[in-house]
Amino acid sequence: MKIQNKIIYILLAVFFSYTLLFSGFIYYSISNYAFTDFYKRLEIRAIAAAKSRLENESGGNVIRELRQEYLEKLPDEEIRLFRKPSSGHWENIPEVALLDPSFLEDIIQEGTGTYHDKKTFYYGTFYLAPDQTPYLVVISAENYFISHHIQYLRNLLFTALGFAFVIILVAAYLFSRQIIQPINNIIVKVKEISSENLHLRLPGNSNNDDTISKLSQTFNEMLTRLETSFETQKNFISNASHELNTPLTSIIGEAEVTLSKARKPEEYVQSLNTILGEAEKLEKKTKALLMLAQTGFDGKSQKFSKLRVDQLILDVKETVEKIDSRSKIQLDFSLLPENPDLLKTNGNEPLLHLALSNIILNGCKYSNFSPVKVALGASEDRILIIVHDQGIGIPTQELKYIYDPYFRASNTLNHEGYGIGLPLARNIIQLHKGDLQVRSVEEDGTTVQISLASLR
Amino acid sequence: MRKTVLIPTDFSVESVNLVKTALNSNEEDSFEIILLHGLYLPDTMTELILFRKKETIRKLENAAFRESCQLLLSKYGKRIESLSVDLFTGFNQSAFENYLEANRVDEIYALAESRFKGPHKRSFDLMPFVKNASVHLFKIRWVDLGKDSYMDRNQLSALFFGHFSSS
């Protein structure tokens, strides 16, 4: 069953049964009240009638007057008085015998009795005349309230129930749609995301605390993790194809040239030395690249632990210099805090290493290996890393696309690259609940500002 | 020794950088630092009644300015006795002198090439007053090793890569 229908049925059942119970209760108590009230009215009339007929002149007159003045005549009112027959058996009177036997029995047994058929209500009681003769008083009248008003009430309640049903149905439908709509939206959006466009995210109002936004936030976080591991591999491939080719080409070239004809031993030694040098460089690069790529492959990848950011930056500097020996990195630790605890953050070391080295490598690459400045500072709760290069920059109107995978700015044609590094770096920083900002002026340089939450 | 240093500010990170210079040029001293911003009092009666100094300062400060102050405090925490932001609302030189005397200002650090940019419509540059002040004045020249990029003067990076020399 669709969850929307389920919600509608549940709401309908609950509210409708409540309304039903409510109107049933009203109907029952009103009609109950109408019965007792009417019998009381009959009782007064019976007594008054008996008194007025059987009492002596003066008392009887007063009561007759009162009766005419204040007791309105009920519809079909009929009062009958029977003197007790000498045999002592009421049934001997033919008119009494016509009455309902259980009603009569009630009167004889308990002194009063009530009985009603469809419309007419009967009330019977004994009355002791002043001369000590018992009389049987039977009064009957039509209960106008029961015959007309209660029917009206019943109709009213049924109509109200019908209306209530419609209103509840509409309300339940709207309510369920209200509840279901955001989930449906999420489903539609999620369907759009596949491995081809993992960079898409669900639109989420981040400050909202309700379940739906939490759902999309959780989903977004999962996407970020997923995208990161995809990109880590792509990043390795792109780096490898780029960085490993150069030394390999020179090794092959050197070997081919040397082998093209017979040479003197010194020449062989020299060329072998060159090859060795290149191979050593290649090994270093491979090691560094593999270390960066490790995060994607060792099963226990995304574990967070305490780490010091200054140490991280020093490690990254080393890695970057290994991958490309032309890189120049100037560290600015002038604002290192007095308290080293401020530099501790909770993070995944390999991932942060990867992100930072990507940013710094980019800085080196796009500034043609002029010095890249890396600064570190810490405030009470944030750790700040600033990477500044004096490279080609990013055109202002293209700044908003720099986080799209495979996007490359229009002025990067002279530089090899695949447009993977920066989106990856940003995903990693987002995984650490940090913030990455890029500011750039074309032909002037780029500043990347990373802020991470410190441990405290 | 304890010194009170006044630094004119337009709430840019660049002006906070002067604090760094002041601290670096006197390694042993501890400092009481006043970042002073010139702001005329409002003209209308209601605005004047509702004028609150703290509130106004809070509105003028931006996130980068606040964060750069924090960075400095975590770096030089022991040597900075206090770092306060104040408003100067006077009109003439003698008011400024009075302010200096009242706060026992020992030194003023200011940018030689001031690129004052008032964050408020009633902000004004304090440099004319600073130039004629009687207090022993340290002038600081802004020398950036790289290209002088105006875009960054209000960003946190201005706290790191700007290099000053005292003249």
GROMACS .gro file of N, CA and C in nm, chain B residues 17-139:
model
  369
  473ASN      N    1   4.707   4.386   1.071
  473ASN     CA    2   4.844   4.344   1.046
  473ASN      C    3   4.945   4.435   1.117
  474LEU      N    4   4.906   4.562   1.136
  474LEU     CA    5   4.993   4.657   1.207
  474LEU      C    6   5.017   4.611   1.350
  475VAL      N    7   4.919   4.547   1.409
  475VAL     CA    8   4.937   4.494   1.545
  475VAL      C    9   5.054   4.397   1.545
  476LYS      N   10   5.054   4.312   1.443
  476LYS     CA   11   5.161   4.213   1.431
  476LYS      C   12   5.296   4.283   1.422
  477THR      N   13   5.301   4.387   1.339
  477THR     CA   14   5.426   4.460   1.325
  477THR      C   15   5.469   4.521   1.458
  478ALA      N   16   5.374   4.581   1.527
  478ALA     CA   17   5.406   4.643   1.656
  478ALA      C   18   5.462   4.540   1.752
  479LEU      N   19   5.400   4.425   1.755
  479LEU     CA   20   5.444   4.321   1.848
  479LEU      C   21   5.580   4.267   1.808
  480ASN      N   22   5.603   4.255   1.679
  480ASN     CA   23   5.730   4.199   1.634
  480ASN      C   24   5.847   4.296   1.654
  481SER      N   25   5.816   4.426   1.652
  481SER     CA   26   5.926   4.521   1.661
  481SER      C   27   5.974   4.542   1.805
  482ASN      N   28   5.893   4.504   1.903
  482ASN     CA   29   5.935   4.514   2.042
  482ASN      C   30   5.915   4.379   2.110
  483GLU      N   31   6.017   4.295   2.099
  483GLU     CA   32   6.001   4.156   2.141
  483GLU      C   33   5.972   4.142   2.290
  484GLU      N   34   6.026   4.234   2.371
  484GLU     CA   35   6.016   4.212   2.516
  484GLU      C   36   5.890   4.274   2.576
  485ASP      N   37   5.842   4.380   2.511
  485ASP     CA   38   5.734   4.455   2.575
  485ASP      C   39   5.601   4.381   2.568
  486SER      N   40   5.518   4.414   2.664
  486SER     CA   41   5.379   4.369   2.652
  486SER      C   42   5.294   4.491   2.615
  487PHE      N   43   5.183   4.464   2.554
  487PHE     CA   44   5.111   4.574   2.490
  487PHE      C   45   4.965   4.585   2.533
  488GLU      N   46   4.924   4.711   2.537
  488GLU     CA   47   4.783   4.736   2.543
  488GLU      C   48   4.749   4.800   2.409
  489ILE      N   49   4.664   4.738   2.334
  489ILE     CA   50   4.644   4.784   2.196
  489ILE      C   51   4.504   4.841   2.179
  490ILE      N   52   4.500   4.961   2.122
  490ILE     CA   53   4.370   5.022   2.093
  490ILE      C   54   4.358   5.036   1.942
  491LEU      N   55   4.259   4.968   1.884
  491LEU     CA   56   4.230   4.987   1.742
  491LEU      C   57   4.125   5.098   1.735
  492LEU      N   58   4.164   5.210   1.674
  492LEU     CA   59   4.076   5.327   1.679
  492LEU      C   60   4.016   5.356   1.542
  493HIS      N   61   3.887   5.377   1.543
  493HIS     CA   62   3.819   5.408   1.418
  493HIS      C   63   3.750   5.543   1.431
  494GLY      N   64   3.766   5.627   1.330
  494GLY     CA   65   3.702   5.758   1.333
  494GLY      C   66   3.560   5.751   1.283
  495LEU      N   67   3.466   5.800   1.364
  495LEU     CA   68   3.326   5.797   1.322
  495LEU      C   69   3.256   5.919   1.378
  496TYR      N   70   3.198   6.002   1.291
  496TYR     CA   71   3.121   6.117   1.340
  496TYR      C   72   2.994   6.069   1.406
  497LEU      N   73   2.955   6.139   1.510
  497LEU     CA   74   2.829   6.104   1.574
  497LEU      C   75   2.714   6.137   1.480
  498PRO      N   76   2.602   6.066   1.492
  498PRO     CA   77   2.489   6.094   1.402
  498PRO      C   78   2.434   6.236   1.423
  499ASP      N   79   2.370   6.288   1.321
  499ASP     CA   80   2.323   6.427   1.325
  499ASP      C   81   2.184   6.441   1.385
  500THR      N   82   2.101   6.339   1.366
  500THR     CA   83   1.963   6.356   1.410
  500THR      C   84   1.950   6.318   1.558
  501MET      N   85   1.849   6.377   1.618
  501MET     CA   86   1.827   6.359   1.761
  501MET      C   87   1.801   6.212   1.797
  502THR      N   88   1.709   6.150   1.723
  502THR     CA   89   1.672   6.011   1.757
  502THR      C   90   1.792   5.918   1.743
  503GLU      N   91   1.866   5.935   1.635
  503GLU     CA   92   1.982   5.849   1.614
  503GLU      C   93   2.084   5.870   1.725
  504LEU      N   94   2.095   5.993   1.768
  504LEU     CA   95   2.191   6.025   1.873
  504LEU      C   96   2.150   5.960   2.005
  505ILE      N   97   2.021   5.961   2.029
  505ILE     CA   98   1.972   5.898   2.153
  505ILE      C   99   1.994   5.747   2.148
  506LEU      N  100   1.970   5.689   2.029
  506LEU     CA  101   1.981   5.544   2.017
  506LEU      C  102   2.125   5.496   1.991
  507PHE      N  103   2.218   5.591   1.987
  507PHE     CA  104   2.357   5.556   1.953
  507PHE      C  105   2.420   5.479   2.068
  508ARG      N  106   2.469   5.359   2.039
  508ARG     CA  107   2.541   5.279   2.139
  508ARG      C  108   2.677   5.243   2.080
  509LYS      N  109   2.780   5.273   2.153
  509LYS     CA  110   2.915   5.254   2.099
  509LYS      C  111   2.943   5.107   2.070
  510LYS      N  112   2.914   5.024   2.170
  510LYS     CA  113   2.945   4.881   2.154
  510LYS      C  114   2.871   4.822   2.036
  511GLU      N  115   2.742   4.858   2.030
  511GLU     CA  116   2.657   4.805   1.923
  511GLU      C  117   2.712   4.848   1.786
  512THR      N  118   2.750   4.977   1.778
  512THR     CA  119   2.802   5.029   1.651
  512THR      C  120   2.930   4.957   1.611
  513ILE      N  121   3.018   4.935   1.708
  513ILE     CA  122   3.143   4.866   1.677
  513ILE      C  123   3.112   4.724   1.629
  514ARG      N  124   3.016   4.661   1.698
  514ARG     CA  125   2.983   4.523   1.662
  514ARG      C  126   2.935   4.516   1.516
  515LYS      N  127   2.860   4.620   1.476
  515LYS     CA  128   2.808   4.620   1.339
  515LYS      C  129   2.918   4.647   1.237
  516LEU      N  130   3.016   4.729   1.278
  516LEU     CA  131   3.122   4.765   1.184
  516LEU      C  132   3.220   4.650   1.162
  517GLU      N  133   3.242   4.572   1.265
  517GLU     CA  134   3.336   4.461   1.252
  517GLU      C  135   3.284   4.358   1.153
  518ASN      N  136   3.375   4.302   1.074
  518ASN     CA  137   3.334   4.191   0.988
  518ASN      C  138   3.402   4.063   1.036
  519ALA      N  139   3.359   3.951   0.978
  519ALA     CA  140   3.405   3.821   1.026
  519ALA      C  141   3.558   3.809   1.013
  520ALA      N  142   3.611   3.856   0.901
  520ALA     CA  143   3.755   3.842   0.878
  520ALA      C  144   3.833   3.924   0.981
  521PHE      N  145   3.782   4.044   1.011
  521PHE     CA  146   3.847   4.129   1.110
  521PHE      C  147   3.851   4.061   1.246
  522ARG      N  148   3.735   4.008   1.284
  522ARG     CA  149   3.725   3.943   1.415
  522ARG      C  150   3.818   3.822   1.422
  523GLU      N  151   3.816   3.744   1.313
  523GLU     CA  152   3.897   3.623   1.313
  523GLU      C  153   4.046   3.657   1.317
  524SER      N  154   4.084   3.765   1.247
  524SER     CA  155   4.226   3.799   1.248
  524SER      C  156   4.268   3.846   1.387
  525CYS      N  157   4.180   3.916   1.458
  525CYS     CA  158   4.212   3.953   1.597
  525CYS      C  159   4.230   3.828   1.682
  526GLN      N  160   4.143   3.731   1.658
  526GLN     CA  161   4.152   3.604   1.731
  526GLN      C  162   4.285   3.534   1.704
  527LEU      N  163   4.323   3.535   1.577
  527LEU     CA  164   4.449   3.470   1.539
  527LEU      C  165   4.565   3.534   1.614
  528LEU      N  166   4.562   3.666   1.618
  528LEU     CA  167   4.671   3.738   1.686
  528LEU      C  168   4.670   3.706   1.835
  529LEU      N  169   4.550   3.700   1.892
  529LEU     CA  170   4.542   3.672   2.035
  529LEU      C  171   4.595   3.533   2.067
  530SER      N  172   4.567   3.436   1.979
  530SER     CA  173   4.616   3.302   2.009
  530SER      C  174   4.766   3.291   1.986
  531LYS      N  175   4.818   3.379   1.901
  531LYS     CA  176   4.964   3.376   1.880
  531LYS      C  177   5.035   3.455   1.990
  532TYR      N  178   4.990   3.576   2.019
  532TYR     CA  179   5.063   3.664   2.110
  532TYR      C  180   4.993   3.680   2.244
  533GLY      N  181   4.904   3.583   2.274
  533GLY     CA  182   4.819   3.595   2.392
  533GLY      C  183   4.889   3.650   2.516
  534LYS      N  184   5.011   3.604   2.542
  534LYS     CA  185   5.078   3.645   2.666
  534LYS      C  186   5.122   3.790   2.662
  535ARG      N  187   5.153   3.840   2.544
  535ARG     CA  188   5.210   3.974   2.537
  535ARG      C  189   5.105   4.081   2.514
  536ILE      N  190   4.985   4.039   2.475
  536ILE     CA  191   4.880   4.138   2.456
  536ILE      C  192   4.798   4.146   2.584
  537GLU      N  193   4.815   4.257   2.654
  537GLU     CA  194   4.739   4.274   2.779
  537GLU      C  195   4.591   4.297   2.747
  538SER      N  196   4.568   4.379   2.646
  538SER     CA  197   4.431   4.397   2.602
  538SER      C  198   4.430   4.441   2.457
  539LEU      N  199   4.329   4.399   2.388
  539LEU     CA  200   4.312   4.439   2.248
  539LEU      C  201   4.170   4.491   2.236
  540SER      N  202   4.159   4.623   2.223
  540SER     CA  203   4.024   4.677   2.223
  540SER      C  204   4.000   4.760   2.097
  541VAL      N  205   3.875   4.766   2.058
  541VAL     CA  206   3.836   4.848   1.944
  541VAL      C  207   3.757   4.967   2.000
  542ASP      N  208   3.794   5.087   1.954
  542ASP     CA  209   3.728   5.206   2.008
  542ASP      C  210   3.689   5.299   1.895
  543LEU      N  211   3.595   5.387   1.923
  543LEU     CA  212   3.554   5.485   1.823
  543LEU      C  213   3.603   5.623   1.866
  544PHE      N  214   3.655   5.698   1.772
  544PHE     CA  215   3.692   5.837   1.798
  544PHE      C  216   3.590   5.926   1.730
  545THR      N  217   3.526   6.013   1.808
  545THR     CA  218   3.416   6.090   1.750
  545THR      C  219   3.445   6.240   1.748
  546GLY      N  220   3.570   6.275   1.778
  546GLY     CA  221   3.604   6.418   1.785
  546GLY      C  222   3.619   6.482   1.648
  547PHE      N  223   3.627   6.618   1.648
  547PHE     CA  224   3.635   6.690   1.521
  547PHE      C  225   3.774   6.748   1.493
  548ASN      N  226   3.849   6.778   1.598
  548ASN     CA  227   3.972   6.851   1.570
  548ASN      C  228   4.094   6.789   1.638
  549GLN      N  229   4.206   6.849   1.611
  549GLN     CA  230   4.334   6.797   1.657
  549GLN      C  231   4.340   6.789   1.810
  550SER      N  232   4.288   6.893   1.878
  550SER     CA  233   4.302   6.893   2.024
  550SER      C  234   4.217   6.782   2.086
  551ALA      N  235   4.103   6.750   2.024
  551ALA     CA  236   4.023   6.637   2.073
  551ALA      C  237   4.104   6.509   2.063
  552PHE      N  238   4.174   6.497   1.952
  552PHE     CA  239   4.258   6.378   1.931
  552PHE      C  240   4.369   6.370   2.035
  553GLU      N  241   4.432   6.488   2.058
  553GLU     CA  242   4.539   6.494   2.160
  553GLU      C  243   4.483   6.453   2.296
  554ASN      N  244   4.366   6.504   2.327
  554ASN     CA  245   4.301   6.468   2.453
  554ASN      C  246   4.282   6.318   2.464
  555TYR      N  247   4.236   6.260   2.355
  555TYR     CA  248   4.212   6.116   2.354
  555TYR      C  249   4.342   6.041   2.383
  556LEU      N  250   4.450   6.086   2.315
  556LEU     CA  251   4.581   6.021   2.334
  556LEU      C  252   4.624   6.031   2.479
  557GLU      N  253   4.603   6.149   2.537
  557GLU     CA  254   4.647   6.171   2.674
  557GLU      C  255   4.563   6.088   2.771
  558ALA      N  256   4.433   6.090   2.748
  558ALA     CA  257   4.343   6.017   2.839
  558ALA      C  258   4.375   5.868   2.840
  559ASN      N  259   4.410   5.815   2.725
  559ASN     CA  260   4.438   5.671   2.718
  559ASN      C  261   4.586   5.640   2.735
  560ARG      N  262   4.666   5.740   2.764
  560ARG     CA  263   4.812   5.727   2.787
  560ARG      C  264   4.877   5.649   2.671
  561VAL      N  265   4.851   5.696   2.551
  561VAL     CA  266   4.907   5.629   2.434
  561VAL      C  267   5.055   5.659   2.423
  562ASP      N  268   5.136   5.550   2.409
  562ASP     CA  269   5.280   5.568   2.396
  562ASP      C  270   5.323   5.578   2.250
  563GLU      N  271   5.261   5.496   2.168
  563GLU     CA  272   5.304   5.492   2.028
  563GLU      C  273   5.184   5.478   1.936
  564ILE      N  274   5.201   5.530   1.817
  564ILE     CA  275   5.098   5.509   1.716
  564ILE      C  276   5.162   5.436   1.599
  565TYR      N  277   5.098   5.334   1.551
  565TYR     CA  278   5.145   5.265   1.431
  565TYR      C  279   5.041   5.291   1.322
  566ALA      N  280   5.091   5.335   1.207
  566ALA     CA  281   4.996   5.362   1.100
  566ALA      C  282   5.060   5.329   0.966
  567LEU      N  283   4.976   5.306   0.869
  567LEU     CA  284   5.027   5.280   0.734
  567LEU      C  285   5.069   5.412   0.669
  568ALA      N  286   5.188   5.411   0.609
  568ALA     CA  287   5.235   5.533   0.545
  568ALA      C  288   5.147   5.567   0.425
  569GLU      N  289   5.121   5.465   0.346
  569GLU     CA  290   5.030   5.489   0.234
  569GLU      C  291   4.894   5.438   0.275
  570SER      N  292   4.820   5.525   0.337
  570SER     CA  293   4.690   5.481   0.388
  570SER      C  294   4.594   5.460   0.273
  571ARG      N  295   4.527   5.346   0.277
  571ARG     CA  296   4.424   5.322   0.177
  571ARG      C  297   4.291   5.311   0.249
  572PHE      N  298   4.262   5.420   0.319
  572PHE     CA  299   4.144   5.417   0.405
  572PHE      C  300   4.018   5.400   0.323
  573LYS      N  301   3.933   5.309   0.369
  573LYS     CA  302   3.805   5.290   0.302
  573LYS      C  303   3.700   5.273   0.411
  574GLY      N  304   3.627   5.381   0.437
  574GLY     CA  305   3.533   5.380   0.550
  574GLY      C  306   3.422   5.278   0.533
  575PRO      N  307   3.402   5.195   0.633
  575PRO     CA  308   3.296   5.097   0.624
  575PRO      C  309   3.158   5.160   0.652
  576HIS      N  310   3.156   5.282   0.704
  576HIS     CA  311   3.029   5.345   0.741
  576HIS      C  312   3.023   5.481   0.672
  577LYS      N  313   2.903   5.531   0.647
  577LYS     CA  314   2.896   5.657   0.572
  577LYS      C  315   2.947   5.776   0.654
  578ARG      N  316   2.953   5.761   0.787
  578ARG     CA  317   3.007   5.870   0.869
  578ARG      C  318   3.151   5.844   0.913
  579SER      N  319   3.213   5.738   0.858
  579SER     CA  320   3.352   5.709   0.893
  579SER      C  321   3.444   5.817   0.836
  580PHE      N  322   3.551   5.845   0.909
  580PHE     CA  323   3.651   5.936   0.850
  580PHE      C  324   3.792   5.889   0.882
  581ASP      N  325   3.883   5.933   0.799
  581ASP     CA  326   4.022   5.889   0.810
  581ASP      C  327   4.091   5.964   0.924
  582LEU      N  328   4.160   5.889   1.009
  582LEU     CA  329   4.228   5.952   1.123
  582LEU      C  330   4.368   6.002   1.087
  583MET      N  331   4.413   5.970   0.966
  583MET     CA  332   4.553   5.998   0.932
  583MET      C  333   4.595   6.144   0.950
  584PRO      N  334   4.510   6.241   0.908
  584PRO     CA  335   4.551   6.381   0.929
  584PRO      C  336   4.583   6.412   1.075
  585PHE      N  337   4.505   6.360   1.167
  585PHE     CA  338   4.530   6.379   1.309
  585PHE      C  339   4.658   6.308   1.352
  586VAL      N  340   4.673   6.185   1.302
  586VAL     CA  341   4.789   6.104   1.342
  586VAL      C  342   4.918   6.173   1.300
  587LYS      N  343   4.915   6.231   1.178
  587LYS     CA  344   5.036   6.295   1.125
  587LYS      C  345   5.082   6.410   1.213
  588ASN      N  346   4.987   6.484   1.269
  588ASN     CA  347   5.022   6.601   1.350
  588ASN      C  348   5.027   6.572   1.500
  589ALA      N  349   5.014   6.442   1.535
  589ALA     CA  350   5.006   6.410   1.677
  589ALA      C  351   5.140   6.433   1.745
  590SER      N  352   5.134   6.463   1.877
  590SER     CA  353   5.257   6.493   1.951
  590SER      C  354   5.327   6.367   1.997
  591VAL      N  355   5.254   6.258   2.005
  591VAL     CA  356   5.315   6.133   2.051
  591VAL      C  357   5.420   6.088   1.950
  592HIS      N  358   5.524   6.026   2.004
  592HIS     CA  359   5.628   5.974   1.916
  592HIS      C  360   5.565   5.877   1.816
  593LEU      N  361   5.575   5.908   1.691
  593LEU     CA  362   5.498   5.834   1.591
  593LEU      C  363   5.585   5.739   1.511
  594PHE      N  364   5.543   5.616   1.510
  594PHE     CA  365   5.609   5.518   1.424
  594PHE      C  366   5.528   5.510   1.296
  595LYS      N  367   5.592   5.540   1.186
  595LYS     CA  368   5.520   5.523   1.059
  595LYS      C  369   5.561   5.391   0.998
   0.00000   0.00000   0.00000
